[in-house]
Each structure stands twice: as structure tokens, then as C-alpha cells.
Short mmCIF file of C-alpha atoms and ligand atoms in Angstrom, two decimals:
data_model
loop_
_atom_site.label_atom_id
_atom_site.label_comp_id
_atom_site.label_asym_id
_atom_site.label_seq_id
_atom_site.Cartn_x
_atom_site.Cartn_y
_atom_site.Cartn_z
CA MET A 155 -22.87 70.67 7.02
CA MET A 156 -23.30 67.28 5.43
CA ASN A 157 -22.66 67.18 1.73
CA LYS A 158 -25.33 65.23 -0.12
CA ILE A 159 -23.92 63.55 -3.23
CA LEU A 160 -26.77 61.26 -4.24
CA GLU A 161 -30.49 61.34 -3.71
CA ILE A 162 -32.88 58.55 -4.62
CA LYS A 163 -36.45 59.84 -4.59
CA ASN A 164 -39.64 57.81 -4.74
CA LEU A 165 -37.95 55.18 -6.87
CA SER A 166 -40.05 52.34 -8.26
CA LYS A 167 -38.96 49.64 -10.66
CA PHE A 168 -40.72 46.87 -12.57
CA TYR A 169 -39.11 44.11 -14.61
CA GLN A 170 -41.07 42.92 -17.62
CA THR A 171 -40.71 39.30 -18.55
CA ASN A 172 -42.63 37.40 -21.21
CA GLU A 173 -45.17 36.01 -18.80
CA LYS A 174 -45.48 38.74 -16.21
CA GLU A 175 -44.43 42.00 -14.70
CA ILE A 176 -42.41 41.90 -11.48
CA HIS A 177 -42.71 44.86 -9.16
CA VAL A 178 -39.25 44.97 -7.60
CA LEU A 179 -38.79 48.34 -5.91
CA ASP A 180 -41.62 50.31 -4.34
CA ASN A 181 -41.09 53.96 -3.48
CA ILE A 182 -37.50 53.82 -2.27
CA ASN A 183 -35.99 56.97 -0.78
CA ILE A 184 -32.30 57.14 0.10
CA ASN A 185 -29.98 60.09 0.72
CA VAL A 186 -26.26 59.49 0.47
CA PHE A 187 -23.80 61.95 2.00
CA GLN A 188 -20.11 62.29 1.33
CA ASN A 189 -18.08 59.80 3.40
CA ASP A 190 -21.17 57.80 4.24
CA PHE A 191 -20.77 54.07 4.72
CA LEU A 192 -24.25 52.97 3.81
CA GLY A 193 -25.38 49.37 4.01
CA ILE A 194 -28.41 48.00 2.19
CA ILE A 195 -29.58 44.70 3.58
CA GLY A 196 -32.56 42.65 2.54
CA PRO A 197 -33.78 39.17 1.68
CA SER A 198 -32.46 37.43 -1.40
CA GLY A 199 -34.34 38.67 -4.46
CA SER A 200 -35.54 41.84 -2.76
CA GLY A 201 -33.91 44.12 -5.32
CA LYS A 202 -30.60 45.05 -3.71
CA SER A 203 -28.52 44.50 -6.85
CA THR A 204 -31.17 46.30 -8.87
CA ILE A 205 -30.71 49.43 -6.73
CA LEU A 206 -26.95 49.41 -7.37
CA SER A 207 -27.43 48.80 -11.10
CA ILE A 208 -29.81 51.74 -11.27
CA ILE A 209 -27.35 54.00 -9.43
CA ALA A 210 -24.60 52.89 -11.83
CA ASN A 211 -26.83 53.64 -14.86
CA LEU A 212 -26.78 50.00 -15.93
CA GLU A 213 -30.51 49.59 -15.44
CA ASP A 214 -33.39 52.02 -15.91
CA TYR A 215 -36.30 52.68 -13.57
CA ASP A 216 -39.99 53.43 -13.93
CA LEU A 217 -40.92 56.04 -11.36
CA GLY A 218 -39.10 58.57 -9.23
CA SER A 219 -35.78 60.27 -9.72
CA ILE A 220 -32.11 60.00 -8.97
CA ILE A 221 -30.17 63.18 -8.37
CA LYS A 222 -26.40 62.97 -8.47
CA LYS A 223 -23.86 65.60 -7.62
CA ASP A 224 -22.29 67.00 -10.81
CA ASN A 225 -19.61 64.73 -12.28
CA LEU A 226 -20.13 62.11 -9.60
CA LYS A 227 -17.77 59.25 -10.42
CA ILE A 228 -19.06 55.82 -9.55
CA GLY A 229 -16.99 52.66 -9.02
CA TYR A 230 -18.85 49.36 -9.10
CA MET A 231 -17.40 46.18 -7.65
CA LEU A 232 -19.22 42.96 -8.24
CA GLN A 233 -19.69 39.89 -6.13
CA LYS A 234 -16.97 37.94 -7.92
CA ASP A 235 -13.62 39.63 -8.27
CA TYR A 236 -13.30 38.86 -12.00
CA LEU A 237 -9.56 39.28 -12.02
CA MET A 238 -8.18 38.01 -15.31
CA PRO A 239 -6.22 34.82 -14.55
CA TYR A 240 -3.70 35.43 -17.34
CA LEU A 241 -2.78 38.97 -16.26
CA THR A 242 -0.50 39.93 -13.39
CA ILE A 243 -1.98 41.70 -10.38
CA LEU A 244 -0.54 44.99 -11.61
CA ASP A 245 -1.99 44.54 -15.09
CA ASN A 246 -5.33 43.55 -13.62
CA CYS A 247 -5.35 46.75 -11.57
CA LEU A 248 -4.54 48.78 -14.69
CA ILE A 249 -7.43 47.43 -16.78
CA GLY A 250 -9.87 50.19 -15.86
CA LEU A 251 -7.26 52.86 -16.47
CA LYS A 252 -6.48 51.36 -19.89
CA ILE A 253 -10.13 51.22 -20.88
CA ASN A 254 -10.49 54.85 -19.84
CA LYS A 255 -7.26 55.81 -21.64
CA LYS A 256 -5.76 57.03 -18.39
CA CYS A 257 -2.91 54.57 -18.10
CA THR A 258 -0.26 57.27 -17.69
CA LYS A 259 3.14 56.83 -16.01
CA GLU A 260 1.80 58.66 -12.96
CA ASN A 261 -1.21 56.40 -12.73
CA ILE A 262 0.91 53.27 -13.05
CA GLU A 263 3.10 54.58 -10.20
CA LYS A 264 0.01 55.41 -8.18
CA THR A 265 -1.35 51.90 -8.71
CA LYS A 266 1.93 50.31 -7.62
CA LYS A 267 2.04 52.53 -4.53
CA MET A 268 -1.49 51.57 -3.63
CA LEU A 269 -0.71 47.86 -4.03
CA ILE A 270 2.31 48.30 -1.75
CA LYS A 271 0.41 50.41 0.77
CA TYR A 272 -2.33 47.84 1.07
CA GLY A 273 -0.09 44.83 1.49
CA LEU A 274 0.12 43.47 -2.05
CA GLY A 275 3.58 44.81 -2.88
CA LYS A 276 5.17 41.41 -3.27
CA TYR A 277 2.35 40.22 -5.52
CA ILE A 278 2.61 43.00 -8.12
CA ASN A 279 3.97 40.56 -10.71
CA SER A 280 2.07 37.50 -9.47
CA TYR A 281 -1.06 36.04 -11.00
CA PRO A 282 -4.47 35.94 -9.29
CA ASP A 283 -4.18 32.21 -8.64
CA ASP A 284 -1.20 32.90 -6.36
CA LEU A 285 -3.35 35.05 -4.05
CA SER A 286 -5.82 34.12 -1.34
CA GLY A 287 -9.50 35.01 -1.78
CA GLY A 288 -9.10 37.98 0.54
CA GLN A 289 -6.04 39.27 -1.29
CA ARG A 290 -7.81 38.97 -4.62
CA GLN A 291 -10.69 40.98 -3.23
CA ARG A 292 -8.25 43.64 -2.10
CA ALA A 293 -6.69 43.71 -5.59
CA ALA A 294 -10.15 44.07 -7.12
CA LEU A 295 -10.84 46.99 -4.80
CA ILE A 296 -7.56 48.67 -5.77
CA ARG A 297 -8.45 48.21 -9.45
CA THR A 298 -11.65 50.16 -8.73
CA LEU A 299 -9.97 52.78 -6.51
CA VAL A 300 -7.25 53.77 -8.98
CA LEU A 301 -9.99 55.23 -11.18
CA ASP A 302 -10.61 57.63 -8.30
CA PRO A 303 -14.38 57.19 -7.93
CA ASP A 304 -16.27 59.42 -5.48
CA ILE A 305 -18.54 56.59 -4.49
CA LEU A 306 -18.01 52.85 -4.42
CA LEU A 307 -20.81 50.36 -4.94
CA LEU A 308 -20.07 46.91 -3.55
CA ASP A 309 -22.49 44.10 -4.29
CA GLU A 310 -22.07 41.28 -1.75
CA PRO A 311 -18.33 41.45 -2.33
CA PHE A 312 -17.35 38.85 0.25
CA SER A 313 -19.98 36.19 -0.22
CA ALA A 314 -17.61 33.79 -1.96
CA LEU A 315 -15.21 33.86 1.00
CA ASP A 316 -15.34 31.71 4.11
CA TYR A 317 -16.60 33.20 7.36
CA GLN A 318 -13.27 34.07 9.02
CA THR A 319 -11.79 35.56 5.86
CA ARG A 320 -14.97 37.53 5.34
CA LEU A 321 -14.77 39.13 8.79
CA ASN A 322 -11.14 40.12 8.32
CA ILE A 323 -11.42 41.34 4.76
CA SER A 324 -14.55 43.38 5.46
CA LYS A 325 -12.68 45.33 8.16
CA ASP A 326 -9.71 45.60 5.85
CA ILE A 327 -11.75 46.92 2.95
CA LYS A 328 -13.60 49.35 5.20
CA ASN A 329 -10.29 50.80 6.41
CA ILE A 330 -8.96 51.17 2.87
CA ILE A 331 -12.10 52.97 1.69
CA LYS A 332 -11.95 55.24 4.77
CA GLU A 333 -8.28 55.96 4.24
CA GLU A 334 -9.01 56.90 0.61
CA LYS A 335 -11.84 59.17 1.85
CA LYS A 336 -14.47 57.60 -0.38
CA THR A 337 -18.17 57.06 0.07
CA LEU A 338 -19.50 53.52 0.19
CA ILE A 339 -22.75 51.79 -0.57
CA ILE A 340 -22.56 48.11 0.21
CA VAL A 341 -25.28 45.58 -0.47
CA THR A 342 -25.25 42.43 1.63
CA HIS A 343 -27.46 39.88 3.25
CA ASP A 344 -24.95 39.43 6.08
CA ILE A 345 -26.06 41.36 9.17
CA ASN A 346 -22.65 41.28 10.89
CA GLU A 347 -20.94 42.55 7.79
CA ALA A 348 -23.32 45.49 7.60
CA ILE A 349 -22.88 46.28 11.31
CA ASN A 350 -19.09 46.06 11.00
CA MET A 351 -18.78 48.26 7.97
CA CYS A 352 -21.53 50.85 7.97
CA ASN A 353 -22.59 54.04 9.69
CA ARG A 354 -26.12 53.61 8.41
CA ILE A 355 -28.07 50.49 7.49
CA ILE A 356 -31.20 50.40 5.40
CA VAL A 357 -33.30 47.25 5.67
CA LEU A 358 -35.49 46.29 2.71
CA SER A 359 -38.68 44.27 2.91
CA ASN A 360 -39.57 41.37 0.64
CA THR A 361 -40.60 42.21 -2.92
CA PRO A 362 -41.85 44.66 -3.86
CA ALA A 363 -39.11 46.10 -1.69
CA LYS A 364 -39.87 49.05 0.52
CA ILE A 365 -37.59 50.51 3.14
CA LYS A 366 -38.50 48.71 6.31
CA SER A 367 -36.15 50.45 8.72
CA ILE A 368 -33.06 52.60 8.93
CA TYR A 369 -30.39 52.33 11.63
CA LYS A 370 -27.82 54.99 12.35
CA ILE A 371 -24.68 53.56 13.88
CA ASP A 372 -22.22 55.43 16.04
CA GLU A 373 -18.94 53.65 15.44
CA ASP A 374 -17.52 54.46 18.87
CA ASN A 375 -20.59 53.44 20.75
CA LYS A 376 -22.51 50.67 19.05
CA ASP A 377 -24.49 47.91 20.64
CA GLU A 378 -23.83 45.16 18.11
CA MET A 379 -26.07 42.63 19.80
CA TYR A 380 -29.02 45.02 19.90
CA LEU A 381 -28.56 45.95 16.24
CA TYR A 382 -28.21 42.32 15.23
CA LYS A 383 -31.46 41.38 16.97
CA LYS A 384 -33.37 44.34 15.52
CA ILE A 385 -32.22 43.71 11.96
CA TRP A 386 -32.74 39.97 12.30
CA SER A 387 -36.30 40.58 13.42
CA ASP A 388 -36.85 43.03 10.53
CA LEU A 389 -35.68 40.39 8.07
CA THR A 390 -37.72 37.56 9.51
CA ASN A 391 -41.05 39.24 10.30
CA ASP A 392 -43.13 40.57 7.49
P1 ADP B 264 -31.17 40.85 -4.81
O1 ADP B 264 -29.91 41.47 -5.28
O2 ADP B 264 -31.76 41.52 -3.60
O3 ADP B 264 -31.05 39.38 -4.56
P2 ADP B 264 -32.13 41.49 -7.49
O4 ADP B 264 -32.06 42.96 -7.57
O5 ADP B 264 -31.06 40.73 -8.16
O6 ADP B 264 -32.28 41.04 -5.95
O7 ADP B 264 -33.52 40.99 -8.11
C1 ADP B 264 -34.77 41.40 -7.62
C2 ADP B 264 -35.88 40.67 -8.35
O8 ADP B 264 -35.89 41.07 -9.72
C3 ADP B 264 -35.73 39.15 -8.37
O9 ADP B 264 -37.00 38.60 -8.28
C4 ADP B 264 -35.10 38.87 -9.71
O10 ADP B 264 -35.48 37.59 -10.15
C5 ADP B 264 -35.72 39.95 -10.57
N1 ADP B 264 -34.82 40.36 -11.68
C6 ADP B 264 -33.55 40.83 -11.54
N2 ADP B 264 -33.02 41.15 -12.73
C7 ADP B 264 -33.98 40.89 -13.66
C8 ADP B 264 -34.06 41.02 -15.08
N3 ADP B 264 -33.03 41.52 -15.79
N4 ADP B 264 -35.22 40.66 -15.67
C9 ADP B 264 -36.28 40.18 -14.96
N5 ADP B 264 -36.26 40.05 -13.64
C10 ADP B 264 -35.14 40.38 -12.96
MG1 MG B 265 -28.03 40.61 -5.64
#
């Protein structure tokens, strides 16, 4: 039986600005199950980041409801890695633990082990500038993972990277999140990235965003070309 950990029901959201009201999200319904790799794809400005901010409690909403499993721990990783340039990779990865007063000996060991396991062992005492974009992204993910979230929210995490790096790191990050047995919601406007990483893709329409289509993807048997064409046509035809 699939274990539902998050349910977004009939969600609508308006932003108020001085001049006008913007209707951003219109009756969005999403179920998220444990170990899901859910992709949300949509045009720029369609409200993708807003959905993640609402899930993370950083933004409120106007209509509908959000039901979370008790004590659901959420990890949010932004588009830019925001590693502190003057802290070592280890210290960067400990920031969240320090803020949460959980920087115990065990957790420091766990962080080091994770850095080693995921190929950053020799950079533990290096600074972010010594790492490639992909490695920095991996460090940022580890910083989020050591807090042991149930669900990870990634907001266009690879958009600052070049195409080849993006392809490699997206596979890399997917494998790490799988290995750690987490649930993922990733927002992107990159169709290939969504197809590579997700078992389900939700396509949003232009604003006010509705759910335009949902694709279930069988990892062992996916027709990438077919999916690409379908999603492309969803994004380009209103
Ligand atoms: P996406 O992530 O899909 O590009 P966003 O969720 O960032 O879209 O934004 C959706 C729409 O809401 C855009 O038109 C954006 O300008 C508007 N918007 C986002 N945040 C705010 C805000 N804090 N106040 C007013 N309008 C906002
Ligand atoms: Mg955004």
C-alpha cells in the first residue's frame, strides 16, 4: 500500500500587489507518496516556486488545504547553492545542524561519512571556490540531507550549471536521494531533467496555473522521446 505523506487539495493562491491582484494557482491537487520522485514542470512564472514555498510554510495560500503526515520534515534546496565562501565544505554542511542545535559528535561524523560516500571526501576542508558547480550542488544537497528530512524540495537546482554538468549531476543527485530513501519534489522547466529524475511529472499551464497533465513514468520501460514530445506540446499549446 502506498503511503501518502502530503496532500495538496484544491489549492488556490493570489498575490496582492499595490496595483493589482495576481491569480497564480488555480485549484491545484497533488498527492505525494513516500519515495515518490515527483516533477513539477511549467512555464516561467507559472507558480512552480510558489507551490514549493507553500509546502515549506514560507508562503500562505488563499483556498484549499494542505495535509501533511505528522511530523513531516521538509528540506528545501534553492536554485543557487548558497554555500558560504568563507566556510569549509564540512562547516557549510554543518550549518543547518548548528542552527537546529543538533551539531553533535555523531552528526559531525555522519556528515563526514556522507561527504566521503558521495565523492567529496578530499574536499572536506576545502572551500566552495575549490569545487566545480556540480560538486557544490552535491555539497548543498548533503547539507540538506544531514538534517534527515522526509521530503526534499528542489527548486530548479541545476539551472546555473552548463548542459553536460546538468545531465550528470541530475542523475547523481537522483541516485543520492534514492540511496537515502527520501521523497523528492523537483521543480524545473527542463523537460529532460524531469524525465531523467522523476517517476511522475505534473505539467502546469500558464497563469493562473492549473494542472494540465500528469505522466506516470516506469523507470525500466520509459519512452523518453514520446514523453518529451507530449510534455513539449503541453508547454507550447494553450
Ligand atoms: P515560477 O517559479 O513558475 O517561475 P513563481 O512561483 O516564482 O513562478 O511566480 C508566479 C507568479 O507570481 C509570477 O507572476 C510572479 O511574478 C508572481 N509572484 C511571485 N512571488 C510574488 C510575490 N511575493 N509578490 C507578488 N507576486 C509574486
Ligand atoms: Mg521559480
